[in-house]
XYZ file of C-alpha atoms in Angstrom:
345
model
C 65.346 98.108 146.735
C 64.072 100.501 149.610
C 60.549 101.324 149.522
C 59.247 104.760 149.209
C 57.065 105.838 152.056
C 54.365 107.421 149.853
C 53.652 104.060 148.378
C 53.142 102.181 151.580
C 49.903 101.444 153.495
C 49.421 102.263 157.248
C 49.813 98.614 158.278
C 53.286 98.862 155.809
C 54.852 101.706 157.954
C 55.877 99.500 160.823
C 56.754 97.042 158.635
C 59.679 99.620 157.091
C 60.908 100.566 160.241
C 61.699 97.201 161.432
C 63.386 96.386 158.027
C 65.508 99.699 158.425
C 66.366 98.642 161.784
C 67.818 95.121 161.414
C 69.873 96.744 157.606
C 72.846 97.081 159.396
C 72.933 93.517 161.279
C 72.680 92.152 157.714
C 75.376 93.941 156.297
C 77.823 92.775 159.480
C 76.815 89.151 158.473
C 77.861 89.984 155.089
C 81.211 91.721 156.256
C 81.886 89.016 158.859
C 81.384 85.912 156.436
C 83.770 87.973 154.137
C 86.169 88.549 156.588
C 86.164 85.415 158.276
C 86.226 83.773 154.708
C 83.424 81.165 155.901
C 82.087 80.157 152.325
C 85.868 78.996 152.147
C 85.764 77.124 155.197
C 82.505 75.578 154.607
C 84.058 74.164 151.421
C 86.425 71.636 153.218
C 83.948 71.662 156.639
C 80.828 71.408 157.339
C 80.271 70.719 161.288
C 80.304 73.342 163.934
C 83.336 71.396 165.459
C 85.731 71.229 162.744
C 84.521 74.564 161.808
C 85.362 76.234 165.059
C 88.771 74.442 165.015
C 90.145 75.847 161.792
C 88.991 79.487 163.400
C 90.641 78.343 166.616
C 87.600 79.071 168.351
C 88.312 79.546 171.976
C 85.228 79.981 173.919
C 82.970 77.218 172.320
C 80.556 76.910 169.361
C 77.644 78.530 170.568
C 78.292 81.563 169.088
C 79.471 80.645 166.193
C 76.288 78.577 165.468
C 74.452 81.633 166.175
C 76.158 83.353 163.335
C 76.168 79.960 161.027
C 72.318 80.504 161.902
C 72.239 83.967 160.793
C 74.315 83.385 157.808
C 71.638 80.726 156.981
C 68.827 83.434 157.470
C 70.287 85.291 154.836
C 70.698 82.631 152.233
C 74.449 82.319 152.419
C 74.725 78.949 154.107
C 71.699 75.629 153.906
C 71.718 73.706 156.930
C 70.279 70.406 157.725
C 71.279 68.248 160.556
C 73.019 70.365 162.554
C 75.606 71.138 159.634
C 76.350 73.638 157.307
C 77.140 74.193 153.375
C 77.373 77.248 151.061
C 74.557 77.573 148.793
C 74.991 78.263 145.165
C 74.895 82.239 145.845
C 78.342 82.189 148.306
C 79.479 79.586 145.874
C 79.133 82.445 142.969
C 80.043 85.716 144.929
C 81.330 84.916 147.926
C 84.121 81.970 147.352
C 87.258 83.356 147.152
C 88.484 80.914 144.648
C 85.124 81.954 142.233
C 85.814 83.821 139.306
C 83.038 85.954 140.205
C 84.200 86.296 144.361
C 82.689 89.802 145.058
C 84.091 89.891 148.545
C 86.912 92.509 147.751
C 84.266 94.280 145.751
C 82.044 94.632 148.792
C 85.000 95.537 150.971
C 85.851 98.728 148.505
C 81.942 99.798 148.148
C 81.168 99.334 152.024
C 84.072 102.197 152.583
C 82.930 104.418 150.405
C 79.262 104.405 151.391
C 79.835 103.687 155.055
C 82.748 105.423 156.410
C 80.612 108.499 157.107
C 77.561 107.661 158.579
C 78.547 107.917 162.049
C 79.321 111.484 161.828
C 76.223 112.528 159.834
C 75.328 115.022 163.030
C 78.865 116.646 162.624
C 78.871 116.863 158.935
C 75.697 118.551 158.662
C 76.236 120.658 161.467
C 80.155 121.572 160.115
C 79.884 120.914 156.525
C 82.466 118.762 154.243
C 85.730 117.516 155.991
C 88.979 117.655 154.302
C 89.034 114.031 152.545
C 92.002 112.567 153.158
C 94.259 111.562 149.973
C 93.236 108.166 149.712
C 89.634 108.523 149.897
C 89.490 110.737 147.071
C 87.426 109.381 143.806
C 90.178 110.672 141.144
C 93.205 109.144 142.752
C 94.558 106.587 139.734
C 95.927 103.976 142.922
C 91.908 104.095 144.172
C 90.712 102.896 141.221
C 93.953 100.204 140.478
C 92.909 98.517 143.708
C 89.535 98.171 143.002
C 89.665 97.389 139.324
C 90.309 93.494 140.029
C 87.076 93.147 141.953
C 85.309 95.327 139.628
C 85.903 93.084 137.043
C 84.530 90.814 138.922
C 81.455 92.458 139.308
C 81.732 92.731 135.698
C 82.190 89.017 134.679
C 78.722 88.434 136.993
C 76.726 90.522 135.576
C 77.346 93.859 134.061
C 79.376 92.149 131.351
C 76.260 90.197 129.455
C 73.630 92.778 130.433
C 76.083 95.065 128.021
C 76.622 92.677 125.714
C 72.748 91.646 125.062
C 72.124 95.195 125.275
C 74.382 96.229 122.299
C 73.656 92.980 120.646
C 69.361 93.968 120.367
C 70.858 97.147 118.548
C 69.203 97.314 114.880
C 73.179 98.601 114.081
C 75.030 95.756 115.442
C 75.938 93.836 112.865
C 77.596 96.797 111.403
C 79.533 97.593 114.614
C 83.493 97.004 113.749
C 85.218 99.686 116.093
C 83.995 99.515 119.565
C 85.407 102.314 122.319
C 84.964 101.852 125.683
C 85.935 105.327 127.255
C 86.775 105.370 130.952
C 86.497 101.360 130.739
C 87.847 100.582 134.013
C 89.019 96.951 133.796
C 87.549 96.397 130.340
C 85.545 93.219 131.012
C 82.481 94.840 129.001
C 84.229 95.529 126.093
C 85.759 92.120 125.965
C 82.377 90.386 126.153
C 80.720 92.685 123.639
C 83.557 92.087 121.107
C 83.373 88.320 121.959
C 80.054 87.983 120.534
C 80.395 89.530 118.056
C 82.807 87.709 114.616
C 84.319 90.946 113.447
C 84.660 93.672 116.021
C 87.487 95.299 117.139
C 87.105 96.712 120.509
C 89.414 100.114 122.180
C 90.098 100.591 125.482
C 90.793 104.068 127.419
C 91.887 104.566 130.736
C 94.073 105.770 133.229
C 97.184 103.787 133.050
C 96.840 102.052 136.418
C 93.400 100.405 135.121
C 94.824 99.956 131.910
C 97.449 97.475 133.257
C 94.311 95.789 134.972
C 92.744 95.558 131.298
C 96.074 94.230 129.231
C 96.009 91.338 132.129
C 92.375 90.335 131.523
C 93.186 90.801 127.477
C 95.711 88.297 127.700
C 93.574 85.833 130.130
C 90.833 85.729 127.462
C 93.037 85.454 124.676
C 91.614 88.562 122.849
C 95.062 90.379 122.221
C 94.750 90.468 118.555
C 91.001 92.386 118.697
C 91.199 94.557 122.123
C 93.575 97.344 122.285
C 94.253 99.710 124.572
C 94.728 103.372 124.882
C 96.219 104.230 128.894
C 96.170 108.119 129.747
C 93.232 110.840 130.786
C 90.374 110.652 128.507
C 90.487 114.666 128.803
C 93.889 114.927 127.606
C 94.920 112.424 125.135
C 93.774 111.359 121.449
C 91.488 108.787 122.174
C 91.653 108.012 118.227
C 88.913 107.771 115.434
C 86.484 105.918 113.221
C 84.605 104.192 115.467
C 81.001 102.975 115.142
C 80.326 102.728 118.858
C 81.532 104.612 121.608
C 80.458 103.496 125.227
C 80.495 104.930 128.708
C 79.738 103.561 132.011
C 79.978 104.752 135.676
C 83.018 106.976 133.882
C 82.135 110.690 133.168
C 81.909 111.808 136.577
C 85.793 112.694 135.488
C 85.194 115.100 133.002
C 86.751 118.497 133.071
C 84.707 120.626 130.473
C 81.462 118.720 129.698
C 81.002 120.140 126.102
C 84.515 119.773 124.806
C 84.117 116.139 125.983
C 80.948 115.721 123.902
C 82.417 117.592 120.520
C 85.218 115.259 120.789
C 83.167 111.782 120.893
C 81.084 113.277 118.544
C 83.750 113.882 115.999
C 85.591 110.388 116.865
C 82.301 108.516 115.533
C 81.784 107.244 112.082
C 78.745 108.653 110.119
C 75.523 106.863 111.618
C 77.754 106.136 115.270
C 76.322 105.337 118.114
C 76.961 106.753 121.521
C 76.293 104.814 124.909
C 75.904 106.157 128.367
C 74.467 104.076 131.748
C 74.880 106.220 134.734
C 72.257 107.238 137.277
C 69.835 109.818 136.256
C 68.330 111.443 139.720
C 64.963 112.863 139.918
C 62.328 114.503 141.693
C 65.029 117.020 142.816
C 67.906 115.118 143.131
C 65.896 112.441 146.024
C 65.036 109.640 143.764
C 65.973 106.936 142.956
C 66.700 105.933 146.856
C 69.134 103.170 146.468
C 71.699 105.409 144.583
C 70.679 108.533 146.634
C 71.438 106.396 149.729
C 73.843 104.698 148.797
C 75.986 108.265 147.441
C 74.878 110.167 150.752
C 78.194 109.666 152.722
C 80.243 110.493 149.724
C 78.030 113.558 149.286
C 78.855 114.653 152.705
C 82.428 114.809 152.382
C 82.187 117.049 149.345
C 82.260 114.194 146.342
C 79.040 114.233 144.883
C 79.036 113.193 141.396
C 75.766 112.026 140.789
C 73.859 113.245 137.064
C 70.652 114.449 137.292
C 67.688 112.837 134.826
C 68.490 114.216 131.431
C 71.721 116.369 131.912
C 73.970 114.137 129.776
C 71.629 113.926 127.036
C 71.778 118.178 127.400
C 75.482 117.710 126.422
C 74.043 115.602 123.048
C 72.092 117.871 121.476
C 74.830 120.195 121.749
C 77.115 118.270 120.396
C 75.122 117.725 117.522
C 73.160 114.239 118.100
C 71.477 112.975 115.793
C 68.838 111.431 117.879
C 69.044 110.823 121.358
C 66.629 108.116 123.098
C 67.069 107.623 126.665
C 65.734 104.292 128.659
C 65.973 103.437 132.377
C 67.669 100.018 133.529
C 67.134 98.324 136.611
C 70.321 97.234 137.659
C 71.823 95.929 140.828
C 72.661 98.928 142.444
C 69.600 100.812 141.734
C 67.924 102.189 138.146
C 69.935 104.145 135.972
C 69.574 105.829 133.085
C 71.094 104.375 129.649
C 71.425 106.853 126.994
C 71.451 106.172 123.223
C 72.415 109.052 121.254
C 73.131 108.358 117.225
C 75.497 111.245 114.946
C 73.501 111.707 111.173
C 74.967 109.601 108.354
């Protein structure tokens, strides 16, 4: 997580700069090893030799023991001996045969946040750019490629953090409808109904990520408790009766905030529960860094969809909420703020 200036000592101000400074040479390790699919490689080969031959390496090793070196800095590769093997991090996110291979998620994340940063001087000085078609966030096809490594993502992490987290709630046992709105690949919902011997779990989404969801259904063998529900959460009956409705990363794609609201309100059960976990930005829209950071070239080009600290639980009490408690999670890609709003009974 970056540090925040204010907190550091004098002696921890250099210390910052240099770790800004050598940020980028770890994320072109990262993109390299990806790219060159080296965890792969170091699977079947382990010696500079054999592992410049299957790169047809023209120009000697030396090189590419400096990078073995630097992927071995990072943590991505042990050595010993003069050879090489992927430690049990690459083996988890960086294998491409892994069930949890996060390369193609990296790939997808790395565009978004990077592809502006070299023209920060021009943006600021000329303002947004026209974003071309297939940068922009609502475009179904964006979100069909990425859906497969988001799941990904999902099945490393996100997946039991939601599951645990819905599982310490005092209503849980009396959960039997689950919605995930906006559920992208639908690897939370899956989990959550998983663990639990009764629920039936609901799945909405454009119909590109939908297709993404009916495939992962089918792989866990959940086709007789997940079902899904493919159009624009803002247009379509996203049905009724259900005890828990949850939203994540997802409501940056809402049209008319309090319509949205009345109608999850009204598709709860007496005593629901409603879920959010998106980023809640403070101290006037500069904290936290990570997600400030890593939203700023997206921001640029006009697409900033980041919630402010208490503006979705605004929409709750509006909608009628019962209560509303809100938490903060530390998550991977920076805290965020999780939202637990319950209708009256």
């Amino acid at each position: 997580m970056t540090q925040q200036l204010n907190t550091l000592t004098p002696s921890q101000d250099l210390d910052f700069i240099f770790e800004l400074m050598v940020g980028p040479t770890r994320m072109a390790v990262l993109k390299t090893a990806i790219d060159m699919k080296l965890p792969d490689i170091l699977e079947t080969a382990q010696e500079p030799k054999d592992i410049a031959e299957i790169l047809e390496v023209e120009a000697g090793e030396s090189n590419l023991i400096y990078f073995l070196d630097a992927m071995t800095a990072l943590g991505f590769a042990d050595k010993e001996n003069g050879t090489y093997t992927n430690t049990p991090f690459s083996k988890s996110y960086l294998l491409t045969t892994s069930p949890t291979y996060l390369g193609g998620m990296v790939d997808n994340i790395s565009q978004m946040q990077h592809r502006n940063l070299l023209r920060i001087p021009e943006l600021i000085l000329q303002g947004p750019p026209k974003v071309e078609n297939r940068n922009k966030l609502d475009r179904e096809e964006k979100w069909k490629e990425s859906a497969r490594h988001l799941a990904n993502y999902q099945k490393a992490d996100m997946a039991k953090r939601t599951a645990s987290l819905i599982s310490s709630l005092p209503e849980y046992s009396n959960i039997q409808r689950m919605l995930d709105l906006g559920c992208g690949p639908g690897i939370m919902c899956m989990e959550v109904v998983s663990n639990h011997p009764t629920m039936e779990g609901f799945l909405c989404d454009m119909p590109p990520l939908i297709e993404v969801a009916q495939d992962e259904i089918a792989a866990a063998g959940l086709e007789s408790r997940i079902h899904t529900i493919a159009g624009d959460y803002n247009e379509i009956d996203f049905g009724q009766s259900y005890d828990l409705i949850w939203t994540s990363q997802t409501l940056y794609y809402v049209k008319d905030f309090s319509t949205m609201f009345s109608r999850i309100y009204k598709a709860l059960n007496p005593g629901g529960l409603f879920l959010s976990l998106h980023e809640g930005l403070t101290c006037e829209r500069t904290q936290p860094s990570d997600i400030v950071l890593s939203r700023l070239s997206l921001a640029l080009e006009g697409q900033d969809v980041s919630f402010e600290q208490g503006e979705i639980a605004s929409y709750l009490h509006e909608a009628g909420f019962y209560t509303i408690e809100i938490r903060i999670m530390d998550l991977p890609f920076g805290p965020s703020e999780l939202i637990i709003a319950r209708k009256s009974r």
